[in-house]
PDB file of C-alpha atoms in Angstrom:
ATOM      1  CA  SER A   1      22.581  14.872 -41.046  1.00  0.00           C
ATOM      2  CA  GLN A   2      23.460  15.952 -38.135  1.00  0.00           C
ATOM      3  CA  GLN A   3      25.955  18.630 -37.523  1.00  0.00           C
ATOM      4  CA  GLY A   4      27.219  17.654 -33.828  1.00  0.00           C
ATOM      5  CA  GLU A   5      27.734  14.761 -32.098  1.00  0.00           C
ATOM      6  CA  GLU A   6      27.567  14.955 -28.434  1.00  0.00           C
ATOM      7  CA  ASP A   7      29.281  12.494 -25.940  1.00  0.00           C
ATOM      8  CA  PRO A   8      28.197  10.780 -23.944  1.00  0.00           C
ATOM      9  CA  GLN A   9      24.760   9.712 -25.292  1.00  0.00           C
ATOM     10  CA  ALA A  10      23.945   8.715 -21.663  1.00  0.00           C
ATOM     11  CA  LEU A  11      25.254  10.527 -18.280  1.00  0.00           C
ATOM     12  CA  SER A  12      23.295   9.397 -14.613  1.00  0.00           C
ATOM     13  CA  ILE A  13      24.727  11.246 -11.862  1.00  0.00           C
ATOM     14  CA  GLN A  14      23.567  11.551  -7.989  1.00  0.00           C
ATOM     15  CA  GLU A  15      22.102  15.698  -6.913  1.00  0.00           C
ATOM     16  CA  GLY A  16      25.455  17.890  -6.325  1.00  0.00           C
ATOM     17  CA  GLU A  17      27.459  16.133  -8.794  1.00  0.00           C
ATOM     18  CA  ASN A  18      29.246  17.633 -11.582  1.00  0.00           C
ATOM     19  CA  ALA A  19      28.322  17.225 -15.310  1.00  0.00           C
ATOM     20  CA  THR A  20      30.092  17.275 -18.094  1.00  0.00           C
ATOM     21  CA  MET A  21      28.739  16.995 -22.077  1.00  0.00           C
ATOM     22  CA  ASN A  22      30.628  17.419 -24.638  1.00  0.00           C
ATOM     23  CA  CYS A  23      29.563  18.283 -27.976  1.00  0.00           C
ATOM     24  CA  SER A  24      32.442  17.997 -31.455  1.00  0.00           C
ATOM     25  CA  TYR A  25      30.838  19.216 -34.839  1.00  0.00           C
ATOM     26  CA  LYS A  26      32.373  19.615 -38.723  1.00  0.00           C
ATOM     27  CA  THR A  27      32.275  22.616 -40.022  1.00  0.00           C
ATOM     28  CA  SER A  28      33.262  26.467 -39.684  1.00  0.00           C
ATOM     29  CA  ILE A  29      30.313  28.235 -36.489  1.00  0.00           C
ATOM     30  CA  ASN A  30      29.615  31.489 -35.922  1.00  0.00           C
ATOM     31  CA  ASN A  31      28.088  30.537 -32.727  1.00  0.00           C
ATOM     32  CA  LEU A  32      27.294  27.261 -30.606  1.00  0.00           C
ATOM     33  CA  GLN A  33      24.629  27.065 -28.326  1.00  0.00           C
ATOM     34  CA  TRP A  34      23.611  24.352 -25.924  1.00  0.00           C
ATOM     35  CA  TYR A  35      19.444  23.746 -25.307  1.00  0.00           C
ATOM     36  CA  ARG A  36      17.868  21.577 -22.648  1.00  0.00           C
ATOM     37  CA  GLN A  37      14.952  19.601 -23.644  1.00  0.00           C
ATOM     38  CA  ASN A  38      12.521  17.750 -20.542  1.00  0.00           C
ATOM     39  CA  SER A  39      10.186  14.812 -21.704  1.00  0.00           C
ATOM     40  CA  GLY A  40       7.792  15.623 -24.106  1.00  0.00           C
ATOM     41  CA  ARG A  41       8.095  19.267 -24.198  1.00  0.00           C
ATOM     42  CA  GLY A  42       9.746  22.157 -26.346  1.00  0.00           C
ATOM     43  CA  LEU A  43      13.754  22.916 -25.649  1.00  0.00           C
ATOM     44  CA  VAL A  44      15.211  25.809 -23.758  1.00  0.00           C
ATOM     45  CA  HIS A  45      17.619  28.262 -24.646  1.00  0.00           C
ATOM     46  CA  LEU A  46      20.850  27.753 -22.676  1.00  0.00           C
ATOM     47  CA  ILE A  47      24.031  29.537 -23.219  1.00  0.00           C
ATOM     48  CA  LEU A  48      24.775  30.777 -26.572  1.00  0.00           C
ATOM     49  CA  ILE A  49      28.966  31.139 -27.007  1.00  0.00           C
ATOM     50  CA  ARG A  50      30.063  33.158 -30.171  1.00  0.00           C
ATOM     51  CA  SER A  51      33.177  31.455 -32.378  1.00  0.00           C
ATOM     52  CA  ASN A  52      35.536  34.497 -31.365  1.00  0.00           C
ATOM     53  CA  GLU A  53      34.620  33.528 -27.317  1.00  0.00           C
ATOM     54  CA  ARG A  54      36.231  30.338 -25.299  1.00  0.00           C
ATOM     55  CA  GLU A  55      34.184  30.481 -22.065  1.00  0.00           C
ATOM     56  CA  LYS A  56      31.103  31.605 -20.724  1.00  0.00           C
ATOM     57  CA  HIS A  57      28.923  31.424 -17.444  1.00  0.00           C
ATOM     58  CA  SER A  58      25.810  31.589 -16.842  1.00  0.00           C
ATOM     59  CA  GLY A  59      24.634  29.820 -13.102  1.00  0.00           C
ATOM     60  CA  ARG A  60      25.850  26.733 -13.211  1.00  0.00           C
ATOM     61  CA  LEU A  61      26.634  26.532 -16.220  1.00  0.00           C
ATOM     62  CA  ARG A  62      29.952  27.015 -18.060  1.00  0.00           C
ATOM     63  CA  VAL A  63      30.557  26.416 -21.599  1.00  0.00           C
ATOM     64  CA  THR A  64      33.560  26.091 -23.460  1.00  0.00           C
ATOM     65  CA  LEU A  65      34.006  26.451 -27.578  1.00  0.00           C
ATOM     66  CA  ASP A  66      37.731  25.533 -28.744  1.00  0.00           C
ATOM     67  CA  THR A  67      37.103  26.175 -32.437  1.00  0.00           C
ATOM     68  CA  SER A  68      40.552  24.301 -33.567  1.00  0.00           C
ATOM     69  CA  LYS A  69      38.950  21.465 -32.172  1.00  0.00           C
ATOM     70  CA  LYS A  70      35.864  22.161 -33.275  1.00  0.00           C
ATOM     71  CA  SER A  71      34.128  21.276 -29.811  1.00  0.00           C
ATOM     72  CA  SER A  72      32.358  22.610 -27.436  1.00  0.00           C
ATOM     73  CA  SER A  73      31.903  21.078 -23.310  1.00  0.00           C
ATOM     74  CA  LEU A  74      28.947  22.832 -21.140  1.00  0.00           C
ATOM     75  CA  LEU A  75      29.421  21.897 -17.234  1.00  0.00           C
ATOM     76  CA  ILE A  76      26.837  21.537 -14.698  1.00  0.00           C
ATOM     77  CA  THR A  77      27.461  21.684 -11.628  1.00  0.00           C
ATOM     78  CA  ALA A  78      25.707  20.954  -8.437  1.00  0.00           C
ATOM     79  CA  SER A  79      22.882  19.106 -10.547  1.00  0.00           C
ATOM     80  CA  ARG A  80      19.615  18.783  -8.836  1.00  0.00           C
ATOM     81  CA  ALA A  81      17.297  16.243  -9.976  1.00  0.00           C
ATOM     82  CA  ALA A  82      15.557  19.513 -12.065  1.00  0.00           C
ATOM     83  CA  ASP A  83      18.394  19.001 -13.899  1.00  0.00           C
ATOM     84  CA  THR A  84      17.294  15.798 -15.420  1.00  0.00           C
ATOM     85  CA  ALA A  85      16.394  16.160 -19.502  1.00  0.00           C
ATOM     86  CA  SER A  86      18.468  15.898 -22.814  1.00  0.00           C
ATOM     87  CA  TYR A  87      20.799  18.102 -23.615  1.00  0.00           C
ATOM     88  CA  PHE A  88      21.413  19.564 -27.477  1.00  0.00           C
ATOM     89  CA  CYS A  89      23.926  21.453 -28.675  1.00  0.00           C
ATOM     90  CA  ALA A  90      23.122  23.763 -32.291  1.00  0.00           C
ATOM     91  CA  THR A  91      25.623  25.157 -34.141  1.00  0.00           C
ATOM     92  CA  ASP A  92      24.274  28.225 -36.786  1.00  0.00           C
ATOM     93  CA  ALA A  93      27.710  27.936 -40.514  1.00  0.00           C
ATOM     94  CA  THR A  94      25.078  28.063 -42.827  1.00  0.00           C
ATOM     95  CA  ASN A  95      22.051  30.623 -41.043  1.00  0.00           C
ATOM     96  CA  LYS A  96      20.356  27.036 -39.898  1.00  0.00           C
ATOM     97  CA  LEU A  97      20.322  25.267 -36.707  1.00  0.00           C
ATOM     98  CA  ILE A  98      21.507  21.829 -37.263  1.00  0.00           C
ATOM     99  CA  PHE A  99      21.365  20.478 -33.610  1.00  0.00           C
ATOM    100  CA  GLY A 100      23.583  17.363 -32.263  1.00  0.00           C
ATOM    101  CA  THR A 101      22.502  14.597 -31.220  1.00  0.00           C
ATOM    102  CA  GLY A 102      22.145  15.530 -27.402  1.00  0.00           C
ATOM    103  CA  THR A 103      22.783  13.800 -23.782  1.00  0.00           C
ATOM    104  CA  LEU A 104      20.263  12.223 -22.047  1.00  0.00           C
ATOM    105  CA  LEU A 105      20.937  13.408 -17.458  1.00  0.00           C
ATOM    106  CA  ALA A 106      19.368  11.453 -15.349  1.00  0.00           C
ATOM    107  CA  VAL A 107      20.139  13.018 -11.977  1.00  0.00           C
ATOM    108  CA  GLN A 108      19.636  11.120  -8.933  1.00  0.00           C
ATOM    109  CA  PRO A 109      18.207  12.502  -5.810  1.00  0.00           C
TER     110      PRO A 109
ATOM    111  CA  LYS B   1       4.578  37.923 -22.765  1.00  0.00           C
ATOM    112  CA  ALA B   2       2.757  34.732 -24.001  1.00  0.00           C
ATOM    113  CA  GLY B   3       5.456  32.070 -25.209  1.00  0.00           C
ATOM    114  CA  VAL B   4       5.499  29.887 -28.705  1.00  0.00           C
ATOM    115  CA  THR B   5       2.219  27.934 -28.991  1.00  0.00           C
ATOM    116  CA  GLN B   6       1.621  25.638 -31.031  1.00  0.00           C
ATOM    117  CA  THR B   7      -1.542  23.747 -32.325  1.00  0.00           C
ATOM    118  CA  PRO B   8      -2.545  20.978 -31.778  1.00  0.00           C
ATOM    119  CA  ARG B   9      -0.787  19.432 -29.754  1.00  0.00           C
ATOM    120  CA  TYR B  10      -1.757  15.611 -30.536  1.00  0.00           C
ATOM    121  CA  LEU B  11      -2.538  14.847 -34.008  1.00  0.00           C
ATOM    122  CA  ILE B  12      -3.646  11.299 -35.742  1.00  0.00           C
ATOM    123  CA  LYS B  13      -3.779  11.018 -39.588  1.00  0.00           C
ATOM    124  CA  THR B  14      -3.833   7.742 -41.715  1.00  0.00           C
ATOM    125  CA  ARG B  15      -1.637   7.386 -44.278  1.00  0.00           C
ATOM    126  CA  GLY B  16      -2.258   9.478 -47.282  1.00  0.00           C
ATOM    127  CA  GLN B  17      -3.926  11.922 -45.546  1.00  0.00           C
ATOM    128  CA  GLN B  18      -2.558  15.594 -45.078  1.00  0.00           C
ATOM    129  CA  VAL B  19      -2.708  17.711 -42.091  1.00  0.00           C
ATOM    130  CA  THR B  20      -1.723  21.846 -41.319  1.00  0.00           C
ATOM    131  CA  LEU B  21      -0.206  22.305 -38.096  1.00  0.00           C
ATOM    132  CA  SER B  22       0.190  25.714 -36.413  1.00  0.00           C
ATOM    133  CA  CYS B  23       2.447  27.845 -34.650  1.00  0.00           C
ATOM    134  CA  SER B  24       2.174  31.399 -33.190  1.00  0.00           C
ATOM    135  CA  PRO B  25       5.515  32.928 -32.442  1.00  0.00           C
ATOM    136  CA  ILE B  26       6.332  35.553 -29.140  1.00  0.00           C
ATOM    137  CA  SER B  27       5.159  38.689 -29.835  1.00  0.00           C
ATOM    138  CA  GLY B  28       7.560  40.344 -31.845  1.00  0.00           C
ATOM    139  CA  HIS B  29       9.315  38.248 -33.477  1.00  0.00           C
ATOM    140  CA  ARG B  30       9.223  37.674 -37.552  1.00  0.00           C
ATOM    141  CA  SER B  31      11.391  34.762 -37.734  1.00  0.00           C
ATOM    142  CA  VAL B  32      10.090  31.705 -37.309  1.00  0.00           C
ATOM    143  CA  SER B  33      11.425  27.660 -37.822  1.00  0.00           C
ATOM    144  CA  TRP B  34       9.745  24.477 -38.364  1.00  0.00           C
ATOM    145  CA  TYR B  35      12.266  21.111 -36.751  1.00  0.00           C
ATOM    146  CA  GLN B  36      11.034  17.700 -37.342  1.00  0.00           C
ATOM    147  CA  GLN B  37      12.036  15.751 -33.945  1.00  0.00           C
ATOM    148  CA  THR B  38      12.219  11.089 -34.606  1.00  0.00           C
ATOM    149  CA  PRO B  39      14.456   8.508 -32.175  1.00  0.00           C
ATOM    150  CA  GLY B  40      15.634   8.189 -35.371  1.00  0.00           C
ATOM    151  CA  GLN B  41      17.191  11.093 -37.134  1.00  0.00           C
ATOM    152  CA  GLY B  42      17.456  13.817 -33.566  1.00  0.00           C
ATOM    153  CA  LEU B  43      15.865  17.120 -34.522  1.00  0.00           C
ATOM    154  CA  GLN B  44      16.077  18.289 -38.214  1.00  0.00           C
ATOM    155  CA  PHE B  45      15.516  21.337 -39.456  1.00  0.00           C
ATOM    156  CA  LEU B  46      12.716  21.956 -41.986  1.00  0.00           C
ATOM    157  CA  PHE B  47      12.445  25.370 -43.066  1.00  0.00           C
ATOM    158  CA  GLU B  48      12.652  29.138 -41.609  1.00  0.00           C
ATOM    159  CA  TYR B  49      10.885  31.944 -42.536  1.00  0.00           C
ATOM    160  CA  PHE B  50      10.510  36.017 -42.468  1.00  0.00           C
ATOM    161  CA  SER B  51       8.977  38.283 -42.946  1.00  0.00           C
ATOM    162  CA  GLU B  52       6.662  35.762 -45.061  1.00  0.00           C
ATOM    163  CA  THR B  53       9.335  34.704 -46.858  1.00  0.00           C
ATOM    164  CA  GLN B  54      10.983  31.312 -47.267  1.00  0.00           C
ATOM    165  CA  ARG B  55      14.771  31.818 -46.303  1.00  0.00           C
ATOM    166  CA  ASN B  56      15.695  28.846 -45.282  1.00  0.00           C
ATOM    167  CA  LYS B  57      15.166  25.314 -46.175  1.00  0.00           C
ATOM    168  CA  GLY B  58      16.226  21.872 -45.274  1.00  0.00           C
ATOM    169  CA  ASN B  59      16.511  17.869 -46.862  1.00  0.00           C
ATOM    170  CA  PHE B  60      13.217  17.314 -46.840  1.00  0.00           C
ATOM    171  CA  PRO B  61      10.597  16.043 -49.993  1.00  0.00           C
ATOM    172  CA  GLY B  62       8.408  18.719 -51.286  1.00  0.00           C
ATOM    173  CA  ARG B  63       5.581  17.070 -49.480  1.00  0.00           C
ATOM    174  CA  PHE B  64       6.912  19.217 -46.543  1.00  0.00           C
ATOM    175  CA  SER B  65       5.863  23.109 -47.080  1.00  0.00           C
ATOM    176  CA  GLY B  66       5.122  25.793 -45.080  1.00  0.00           C
ATOM    177  CA  ARG B  67       4.080  29.848 -45.302  1.00  0.00           C
ATOM    178  CA  GLN B  68       4.047  32.482 -42.842  1.00  0.00           C
ATOM    179  CA  PHE B  69       1.600  35.351 -41.955  1.00  0.00           C
ATOM    180  CA  SER B  70       1.648  39.384 -41.907  1.00  0.00           C
ATOM    181  CA  ASN B  71       1.643  38.522 -38.556  1.00  0.00           C
ATOM    182  CA  SER B  72       4.537  36.376 -38.223  1.00  0.00           C
ATOM    183  CA  ARG B  73       2.318  33.091 -37.010  1.00  0.00           C
ATOM    184  CA  SER B  74       3.003  30.084 -39.416  1.00  0.00           C
ATOM    185  CA  GLU B  75       1.693  27.025 -40.885  1.00  0.00           C
ATOM    186  CA  MET B  76       3.047  24.169 -42.220  1.00  0.00           C
ATOM    187  CA  ASN B  77       1.658  21.544 -44.600  1.00  0.00           C
ATOM    188  CA  VAL B  78       2.853  18.020 -44.963  1.00  0.00           C
ATOM    189  CA  SER B  79       0.619  16.119 -48.021  1.00  0.00           C
ATOM    190  CA  THR B  80       0.639  12.614 -48.802  1.00  0.00           C
ATOM    191  CA  LEU B  81       1.290  11.890 -45.315  1.00  0.00           C
ATOM    192  CA  GLU B  82       3.684   8.432 -44.783  1.00  0.00           C
ATOM    193  CA  LEU B  83       4.501   6.287 -41.742  1.00  0.00           C
ATOM    194  CA  GLY B  84       7.758   7.768 -41.755  1.00  0.00           C
ATOM    195  CA  ASP B  85       5.873  11.167 -40.971  1.00  0.00           C
ATOM    196  CA  SER B  86       5.348  10.368 -37.118  1.00  0.00           C
ATOM    197  CA  ALA B  87       7.304  12.769 -35.287  1.00  0.00           C
ATOM    198  CA  LEU B  88       7.626  15.667 -32.808  1.00  0.00           C
ATOM    199  CA  TYR B  89       7.488  19.079 -35.134  1.00  0.00           C
ATOM    200  CA  LEU B  90       9.015  21.443 -33.337  1.00  0.00           C
ATOM    201  CA  CYS B  91       8.313  25.008 -34.428  1.00  0.00           C
ATOM    202  CA  ALA B  92      10.628  28.489 -32.359  1.00  0.00           C
ATOM    203  CA  SER B  93      10.327  32.211 -32.914  1.00  0.00           C
ATOM    204  CA  SER B  94      13.771  34.384 -32.625  1.00  0.00           C
ATOM    205  CA  LEU B  95      14.223  37.957 -33.965  1.00  0.00           C
ATOM    206  CA  GLY B  96      15.530  37.329 -36.697  1.00  0.00           C
ATOM    207  CA  ALA B  97      19.060  35.908 -36.802  1.00  0.00           C
ATOM    208  CA  PHE B  98      20.229  32.790 -36.262  1.00  0.00           C
ATOM    209  CA  ASN B  99      23.125  34.227 -33.574  1.00  0.00           C
ATOM    210  CA  GLN B 100      19.829  34.816 -31.439  1.00  0.00           C
ATOM    211  CA  PRO B 101      18.637  31.790 -28.966  1.00  0.00           C
ATOM    212  CA  GLN B 102      15.674  29.885 -30.754  1.00  0.00           C
ATOM    213  CA  HIS B 103      12.450  29.934 -28.729  1.00  0.00           C
ATOM    214  CA  PHE B 104      10.416  26.604 -28.932  1.00  0.00           C
ATOM    215  CA  GLY B 105       6.992  25.140 -28.311  1.00  0.00           C
ATOM    216  CA  ASP B 106       6.246  22.422 -27.087  1.00  0.00           C
ATOM    217  CA  GLY B 107       5.314  20.643 -30.322  1.00  0.00           C
ATOM    218  CA  THR B 108       2.540  19.185 -31.818  1.00  0.00           C
ATOM    219  CA  ARG B 109       3.113  15.468 -31.923  1.00  0.00           C
ATOM    220  CA  LEU B 110       2.456  13.820 -35.060  1.00  0.00           C
ATOM    221  CA  SER B 111       1.018  10.190 -35.252  1.00  0.00           C
ATOM    222  CA  ILE B 112       0.702   7.923 -38.559  1.00  0.00           C
ATOM    223  CA  LEU B 113      -1.483   5.177 -38.781  1.00  0.00           C
TER     224      LEU B 113
END
């Protein structure tokens, strides 16, 4: 079964807008990772946040983690058409990566 | 540095056949994991190998098996193929621990007729 559930399932925005996607998970974790997948390709690692961290930044990406609510969010600022992809959270609670259901982001030029 | 390479990229098989997929990890990476991705079930963990030993296994039937060679290259085999095995099979490598980023190949698209 999926460890993570992402919300929304799909998101459509205009170029330049911010995109926020959320991930909820079920059990305690060591860390949480976010990945991007372009259509027909493999996943690309974006950012990793450890369970003792609350927020992390990488370029236009900002990730937050709330372990008390078992949730994380990924914010992409100033989105570009090239950000169009599926985004997945993944947790490693049991020494294996369990992926969420993914958010399909479409950025309209 | 070359990325993770999976071969073949596309494969068409019929029910009852068996198939072997190959994965060459990034040089120096000792952990190789396999995932199945389908529209209905999403990304599901198959198994992980580290230094030629299976370290973790997901909830898949015994028809799914794998192995890792001394050079860290890995293969997965699916026997007695079923229609439901149609999927994108992804391989990922890392230095060794799950608190490290996984580097994915572009996958093998397996279609069962």
